[in-house]
mmCIF file with all atom_site columns, C-alpha atoms in Angstrom:
data_model
loop_
_atom_site.group_PDB
_atom_site.id
_atom_site.type_symbol
_atom_site.label_atom_id
_atom_site.label_alt_id
_atom_site.label_comp_id
_atom_site.label_asym_id
_atom_site.label_entity_id
_atom_site.label_seq_id
_atom_site.pdbx_PDB_ins_code
_atom_site.Cartn_x
_atom_site.Cartn_y
_atom_site.Cartn_z
_atom_site.occupancy
_atom_site.B_iso_or_equiv
_atom_site.pdbx_formal_charge
_atom_site.auth_seq_id
_atom_site.auth_comp_id
_atom_site.auth_asym_id
_atom_site.auth_atom_id
_atom_site.pdbx_PDB_model_num
ATOM 1   C CA . GLN A 1 1   ? 16.272 86.850 13.960 1.00 76.00 ? 660 GLN A CA 1
ATOM 2   C CA . VAL A 1 2   ? 19.369 84.677 14.169 1.00 83.00 ? 661 VAL A CA 1
ATOM 3   C CA . GLN A 1 3   ? 21.394 83.078 11.340 1.00 93.00 ? 662 GLN A CA 1
ATOM 4   C CA . LEU A 1 4   ? 23.649 80.185 12.314 1.00 96.00 ? 663 LEU A CA 1
ATOM 5   C CA . VAL A 1 5   ? 26.670 78.899 10.445 1.00 97.00 ? 664 VAL A CA 1
ATOM 6   C CA . GLU A 1 6   ? 28.564 75.794 11.619 1.00 98.00 ? 665 GLU A CA 1
ATOM 7   C CA . SER A 1 7   ? 32.177 74.903 10.879 1.00 98.00 ? 666 SER A CA 1
ATOM 8   C CA . GLY A 1 8   ? 34.839 72.558 12.032 1.00 98.00 ? 667 GLY A CA 1
ATOM 9   C CA . GLY A 1 9   ? 33.518 69.236 10.844 1.00 97.00 ? 668 GLY A CA 1
ATOM 10  C CA . GLY A 1 10  ? 35.597 66.716 8.948  1.00 97.00 ? 669 GLY A CA 1
ATOM 11  C CA . LEU A 1 11  ? 37.084 63.255 8.889  1.00 98.00 ? 670 LEU A CA 1
ATOM 12  C CA . VAL A 1 12  ? 38.882 61.973 11.917 1.00 98.00 ? 671 VAL A CA 1
ATOM 13  C CA . GLN A 1 13  ? 40.060 58.597 13.164 1.00 98.00 ? 672 GLN A CA 1
ATOM 14  C CA . ALA A 1 14  ? 38.406 56.909 16.125 1.00 98.00 ? 673 ALA A CA 1
ATOM 15  C CA . GLY A 1 15  ? 39.840 58.291 19.339 1.00 98.00 ? 674 GLY A CA 1
ATOM 16  C CA . GLY A 1 16  ? 40.493 61.657 17.808 1.00 98.00 ? 675 GLY A CA 1
ATOM 17  C CA . SER A 1 17  ? 39.058 65.093 18.503 1.00 98.00 ? 676 SER A CA 1
ATOM 18  C CA . LEU A 1 18  ? 37.211 67.858 16.661 1.00 98.00 ? 677 LEU A CA 1
ATOM 19  C CA . ARG A 1 19  ? 35.982 71.254 17.695 1.00 98.00 ? 678 ARG A CA 1
ATOM 20  C CA . LEU A 1 20  ? 32.852 72.497 16.063 1.00 98.00 ? 679 LEU A CA 1
ATOM 21  C CA . SER A 1 21  ? 31.938 76.184 15.967 1.00 98.00 ? 680 SER A CA 1
ATOM 22  C CA . CYS A 1 22  ? 28.647 77.828 15.323 1.00 98.00 ? 681 CYS A CA 1
ATOM 23  C CA . ALA A 1 23  ? 28.717 81.542 14.484 1.00 97.00 ? 682 ALA A CA 1
ATOM 24  C CA . ALA A 1 24  ? 25.530 83.454 14.987 1.00 95.00 ? 683 ALA A CA 1
ATOM 25  C CA . SER A 1 25  ? 24.526 86.758 13.442 1.00 91.00 ? 684 SER A CA 1
ATOM 26  C CA . GLY A 1 26  ? 21.724 88.869 14.702 1.00 80.00 ? 685 GLY A CA 1
ATOM 27  C CA . ARG A 1 27  ? 21.024 90.711 17.884 1.00 75.00 ? 686 ARG A CA 1
ATOM 28  C CA . THR A 1 28  ? 19.467 87.898 19.908 1.00 79.00 ? 687 THR A CA 1
ATOM 29  C CA . PHE A 1 29  ? 22.388 85.527 20.510 1.00 88.00 ? 688 PHE A CA 1
ATOM 30  C CA . SER A 1 30  ? 22.785 86.520 24.079 1.00 87.00 ? 689 SER A CA 1
ATOM 31  C CA . SER A 1 31  ? 19.084 86.009 24.712 1.00 90.00 ? 690 SER A CA 1
ATOM 32  C CA . ALA A 1 32  ? 19.138 82.478 23.317 1.00 93.00 ? 691 ALA A CA 1
ATOM 33  C CA . ALA A 1 33  ? 19.883 79.111 24.785 1.00 95.00 ? 692 ALA A CA 1
ATOM 34  C CA . MET A 1 34  ? 22.031 77.165 22.315 1.00 97.00 ? 693 MET A CA 1
ATOM 35  C CA . GLY A 1 35  ? 22.045 73.520 21.437 1.00 97.00 ? 694 GLY A CA 1
ATOM 36  C CA . TRP A 1 36  ? 23.786 70.983 19.264 1.00 98.00 ? 695 TRP A CA 1
ATOM 37  C CA . PHE A 1 37  ? 21.879 68.168 17.545 1.00 98.00 ? 696 PHE A CA 1
ATOM 38  C CA . ARG A 1 38  ? 23.091 65.462 15.172 1.00 98.00 ? 697 ARG A CA 1
ATOM 39  C CA . GLN A 1 39  ? 21.545 63.254 12.557 1.00 97.00 ? 698 GLN A CA 1
ATOM 40  C CA . ALA A 1 40  ? 23.138 60.124 11.217 1.00 96.00 ? 699 ALA A CA 1
ATOM 41  C CA . PRO A 1 41  ? 22.044 58.505 7.890  1.00 91.00 ? 700 PRO A CA 1
ATOM 42  C CA . GLY A 1 42  ? 18.840 56.604 8.342  1.00 93.00 ? 701 GLY A CA 1
ATOM 43  C CA . LYS A 1 43  ? 18.339 57.868 11.930 1.00 95.00 ? 702 LYS A CA 1
ATOM 44  C CA . GLU A 1 44  ? 16.279 60.531 13.531 1.00 96.00 ? 703 GLU A CA 1
ATOM 45  C CA . ARG A 1 45  ? 17.738 63.795 14.714 1.00 96.00 ? 704 ARG A CA 1
ATOM 46  C CA . GLU A 1 46  ? 19.268 63.382 18.155 1.00 97.00 ? 705 GLU A CA 1
ATOM 47  C CA . PHE A 1 47  ? 19.958 65.947 20.877 1.00 97.00 ? 706 PHE A CA 1
ATOM 48  C CA . VAL A 1 48  ? 23.598 66.225 21.796 1.00 98.00 ? 707 VAL A CA 1
ATOM 49  C CA . ALA A 1 49  ? 24.171 69.138 24.162 1.00 98.00 ? 708 ALA A CA 1
ATOM 50  C CA . SER A 1 50  ? 22.740 72.459 25.280 1.00 98.00 ? 709 SER A CA 1
ATOM 51  C CA . ILE A 1 51  ? 23.966 75.537 27.074 1.00 97.00 ? 710 ILE A CA 1
ATOM 52  C CA . SER A 1 52  ? 22.124 78.266 28.876 1.00 96.00 ? 711 SER A CA 1
ATOM 53  C CA . ARG A 1 53  ? 22.159 81.965 27.881 1.00 94.00 ? 712 ARG A CA 1
ATOM 54  C CA . GLY A 1 54  ? 24.806 82.834 30.382 1.00 91.00 ? 713 GLY A CA 1
ATOM 55  C CA . GLY A 1 55  ? 26.853 79.768 29.682 1.00 93.00 ? 714 GLY A CA 1
ATOM 56  C CA . HIS A 1 56  ? 26.878 78.509 33.225 1.00 93.00 ? 715 HIS A CA 1
ATOM 57  C CA . ASN A 1 57  ? 24.546 75.566 32.777 1.00 96.00 ? 716 ASN A CA 1
ATOM 58  C CA . THR A 1 58  ? 24.968 72.759 30.346 1.00 97.00 ? 717 THR A CA 1
ATOM 59  C CA . TYR A 1 59  ? 23.192 69.496 29.584 1.00 97.00 ? 718 TYR A CA 1
ATOM 60  C CA . TYR A 1 60  ? 24.356 66.441 27.564 1.00 97.00 ? 719 TYR A CA 1
ATOM 61  C CA . THR A 1 61  ? 22.880 63.312 26.213 1.00 97.00 ? 720 THR A CA 1
ATOM 62  C CA . ASP A 1 62  ? 24.256 60.279 28.059 1.00 97.00 ? 721 ASP A CA 1
ATOM 63  C CA . SER A 1 63  ? 26.297 58.948 25.130 1.00 97.00 ? 722 SER A CA 1
ATOM 64  C CA . VAL A 1 64  ? 28.574 62.004 24.973 1.00 98.00 ? 723 VAL A CA 1
ATOM 65  C CA . LYS A 1 65  ? 28.929 62.838 28.663 1.00 98.00 ? 724 LYS A CA 1
ATOM 66  C CA . GLY A 1 66  ? 32.590 63.063 29.598 1.00 97.00 ? 725 GLY A CA 1
ATOM 67  C CA . ARG A 1 67  ? 33.673 63.256 25.974 1.00 98.00 ? 726 ARG A CA 1
ATOM 68  C CA . PHE A 1 68  ? 31.958 66.401 24.592 1.00 98.00 ? 727 PHE A CA 1
ATOM 69  C CA . THR A 1 69  ? 31.960 69.925 26.000 1.00 98.00 ? 728 THR A CA 1
ATOM 70  C CA . ILE A 1 70  ? 29.677 72.721 24.932 1.00 98.00 ? 729 ILE A CA 1
ATOM 71  C CA . SER A 1 71  ? 30.653 76.277 25.542 1.00 98.00 ? 730 SER A CA 1
ATOM 72  C CA . ARG A 1 72  ? 29.795 79.735 24.271 1.00 97.00 ? 731 ARG A CA 1
ATOM 73  C CA . ASP A 1 73  ? 31.414 83.124 23.882 1.00 96.00 ? 732 ASP A CA 1
ATOM 74  C CA . ASN A 1 74  ? 28.682 85.747 23.901 1.00 92.00 ? 733 ASN A CA 1
ATOM 75  C CA . ALA A 1 75  ? 31.160 88.479 22.952 1.00 93.00 ? 734 ALA A CA 1
ATOM 76  C CA . LYS A 1 76  ? 31.879 86.561 19.754 1.00 94.00 ? 735 LYS A CA 1
ATOM 77  C CA . ASN A 1 77  ? 28.376 85.287 19.162 1.00 95.00 ? 736 ASN A CA 1
ATOM 78  C CA . THR A 1 78  ? 29.725 81.785 18.914 1.00 97.00 ? 737 THR A CA 1
ATOM 79  C CA . VAL A 1 79  ? 28.969 78.457 20.483 1.00 98.00 ? 738 VAL A CA 1
ATOM 80  C CA . TYR A 1 80  ? 31.430 75.545 20.414 1.00 98.00 ? 739 TYR A CA 1
ATOM 81  C CA . LEU A 1 81  ? 31.278 71.809 20.740 1.00 98.00 ? 740 LEU A CA 1
ATOM 82  C CA . GLN A 1 82  ? 34.580 70.184 21.720 1.00 98.00 ? 741 GLN A CA 1
ATOM 83  C CA . MET A 1 83  ? 34.418 66.505 20.873 1.00 98.00 ? 742 MET A CA 1
ATOM 84  C CA . ASN A 1 84  ? 37.029 64.096 22.217 1.00 98.00 ? 743 ASN A CA 1
ATOM 85  C CA . THR A 1 85  ? 37.503 60.362 22.092 1.00 98.00 ? 744 THR A CA 1
ATOM 86  C CA . LEU A 1 86  ? 35.332 60.145 19.018 1.00 98.00 ? 745 LEU A CA 1
ATOM 87  C CA . THR A 1 87  ? 33.911 56.840 17.886 1.00 98.00 ? 746 THR A CA 1
ATOM 88  C CA . PRO A 1 88  ? 32.335 55.787 14.597 1.00 97.00 ? 747 PRO A CA 1
ATOM 89  C CA . GLU A 1 89  ? 28.988 56.053 16.296 1.00 96.00 ? 748 GLU A CA 1
ATOM 90  C CA . ASP A 1 90  ? 29.490 59.805 16.487 1.00 98.00 ? 749 ASP A CA 1
ATOM 91  C CA . THR A 1 91  ? 29.409 60.077 12.704 1.00 98.00 ? 750 THR A CA 1
ATOM 92  C CA . ALA A 1 92  ? 26.592 62.436 11.724 1.00 98.00 ? 751 ALA A CA 1
ATOM 93  C CA . VAL A 1 93  ? 25.647 65.848 10.504 1.00 98.00 ? 752 VAL A CA 1
ATOM 94  C CA . TYR A 1 94  ? 25.982 68.176 13.497 1.00 98.00 ? 753 TYR A CA 1
ATOM 95  C CA . VAL A 1 95  ? 23.596 71.105 13.585 1.00 98.00 ? 754 VAL A CA 1
ATOM 96  C CA . CYS A 1 96  ? 23.471 73.972 16.007 1.00 98.00 ? 755 CYS A CA 1
ATOM 97  C CA . ALA A 1 97  ? 20.270 75.617 17.111 1.00 97.00 ? 756 ALA A CA 1
ATOM 98  C CA . ALA A 1 98  ? 19.217 78.736 18.999 1.00 95.00 ? 757 ALA A CA 1
ATOM 99  C CA . GLY A 1 99  ? 16.158 79.166 21.151 1.00 94.00 ? 758 GLY A CA 1
ATOM 100 C CA . GLU A 1 100 ? 15.232 82.506 22.557 1.00 91.00 ? 759 GLU A CA 1
ATOM 101 C CA . THR A 1 101 ? 14.292 82.307 26.236 1.00 90.00 ? 760 THR A CA 1
ATOM 102 C CA . PRO A 1 102 ? 13.700 84.715 29.018 1.00 89.00 ? 761 PRO A CA 1
ATOM 103 C CA . TYR A 1 103 ? 15.402 82.358 31.425 1.00 89.00 ? 762 TYR A CA 1
ATOM 104 C CA . TYR A 1 104 ? 19.107 82.994 31.994 1.00 86.00 ? 763 TYR A CA 1
ATOM 105 C CA . THR A 1 105 ? 19.933 79.573 33.423 1.00 87.00 ? 764 THR A CA 1
ATOM 106 C CA . HIS A 1 106 ? 17.696 77.134 31.504 1.00 91.00 ? 765 HIS A CA 1
ATOM 107 C CA . THR A 1 107 ? 18.947 74.544 29.075 1.00 90.00 ? 766 THR A CA 1
ATOM 108 C CA . TYR A 1 108 ? 16.680 72.655 26.623 1.00 89.00 ? 767 TYR A CA 1
ATOM 109 C CA . TYR A 1 109 ? 16.936 69.275 25.010 1.00 87.00 ? 768 TYR A CA 1
ATOM 110 C CA . GLY A 1 110 ? 13.735 69.282 23.009 1.00 91.00 ? 769 GLY A CA 1
ATOM 111 C CA . PRO A 1 111 ? 13.996 70.580 19.424 1.00 93.00 ? 770 PRO A CA 1
ATOM 112 C CA . SER A 1 112 ? 10.662 72.394 19.849 1.00 93.00 ? 771 SER A CA 1
ATOM 113 C CA . HIS A 1 113 ? 12.424 74.936 22.091 1.00 93.00 ? 772 HIS A CA 1
ATOM 114 C CA . TYR A 1 114 ? 14.706 76.040 19.266 1.00 95.00 ? 773 TYR A CA 1
ATOM 115 C CA . GLY A 1 115 ? 13.437 78.433 16.604 1.00 93.00 ? 774 GLY A CA 1
ATOM 116 C CA . TYR A 1 116 ? 16.615 78.840 14.604 1.00 95.00 ? 775 TYR A CA 1
ATOM 117 C CA . TRP A 1 117 ? 18.752 76.155 12.987 1.00 96.00 ? 776 TRP A CA 1
ATOM 118 C CA . GLY A 1 118 ? 21.967 76.040 11.023 1.00 97.00 ? 777 GLY A CA 1
ATOM 119 C CA . GLN A 1 119 ? 22.690 73.964 7.924  1.00 97.00 ? 778 GLN A CA 1
ATOM 120 C CA . GLY A 1 120 ? 24.959 71.545 9.655  1.00 97.00 ? 779 GLY A CA 1
ATOM 121 C CA . THR A 1 121 ? 28.525 70.297 9.391  1.00 98.00 ? 780 THR A CA 1
ATOM 122 C CA . GLN A 1 122 ? 29.550 66.688 8.618  1.00 98.00 ? 781 GLN A CA 1
ATOM 123 C CA . VAL A 1 123 ? 31.518 64.766 11.119 1.00 98.00 ? 782 VAL A CA 1
ATOM 124 C CA . THR A 1 124 ? 32.882 61.382 9.982  1.00 98.00 ? 783 THR A CA 1
ATOM 125 C CA . VAL A 1 125 ? 34.762 59.119 12.362 1.00 98.00 ? 784 VAL A CA 1
ATOM 126 C CA . SER A 1 126 ? 36.670 56.216 10.799 1.00 97.00 ? 785 SER A CA 1
ATOM 127 C CA . SER A 1 127 ? 37.415 53.031 12.643 1.00 94.00 ? 786 SER A CA 1
#
């Protein structure tokens, strides 16, 4: 089993940056692909980014490509989301997720691939 705890959210002005962290406990972090999702008020949960077990493959939703970077440190059981050039449209609760997979290089954008979810951290971008 995996427990996930996000941190690093906050209030930032448009154009600013934040780095989110997601610390995982449990023995299966290295066997899990990791993902970040977000949910804004009144909107459905949206995929943001994912990273493969080994960290070599990543995948992003179009709206964050070139601005966000997902990475992971398997020695620290932590996944990160570096967010640059933030806009008010990025305002949401950001949630990390873990999905156990036998595939070392696969990334996943569908929430059904993820069996473990954190509680989320609020990111607010002011204009």
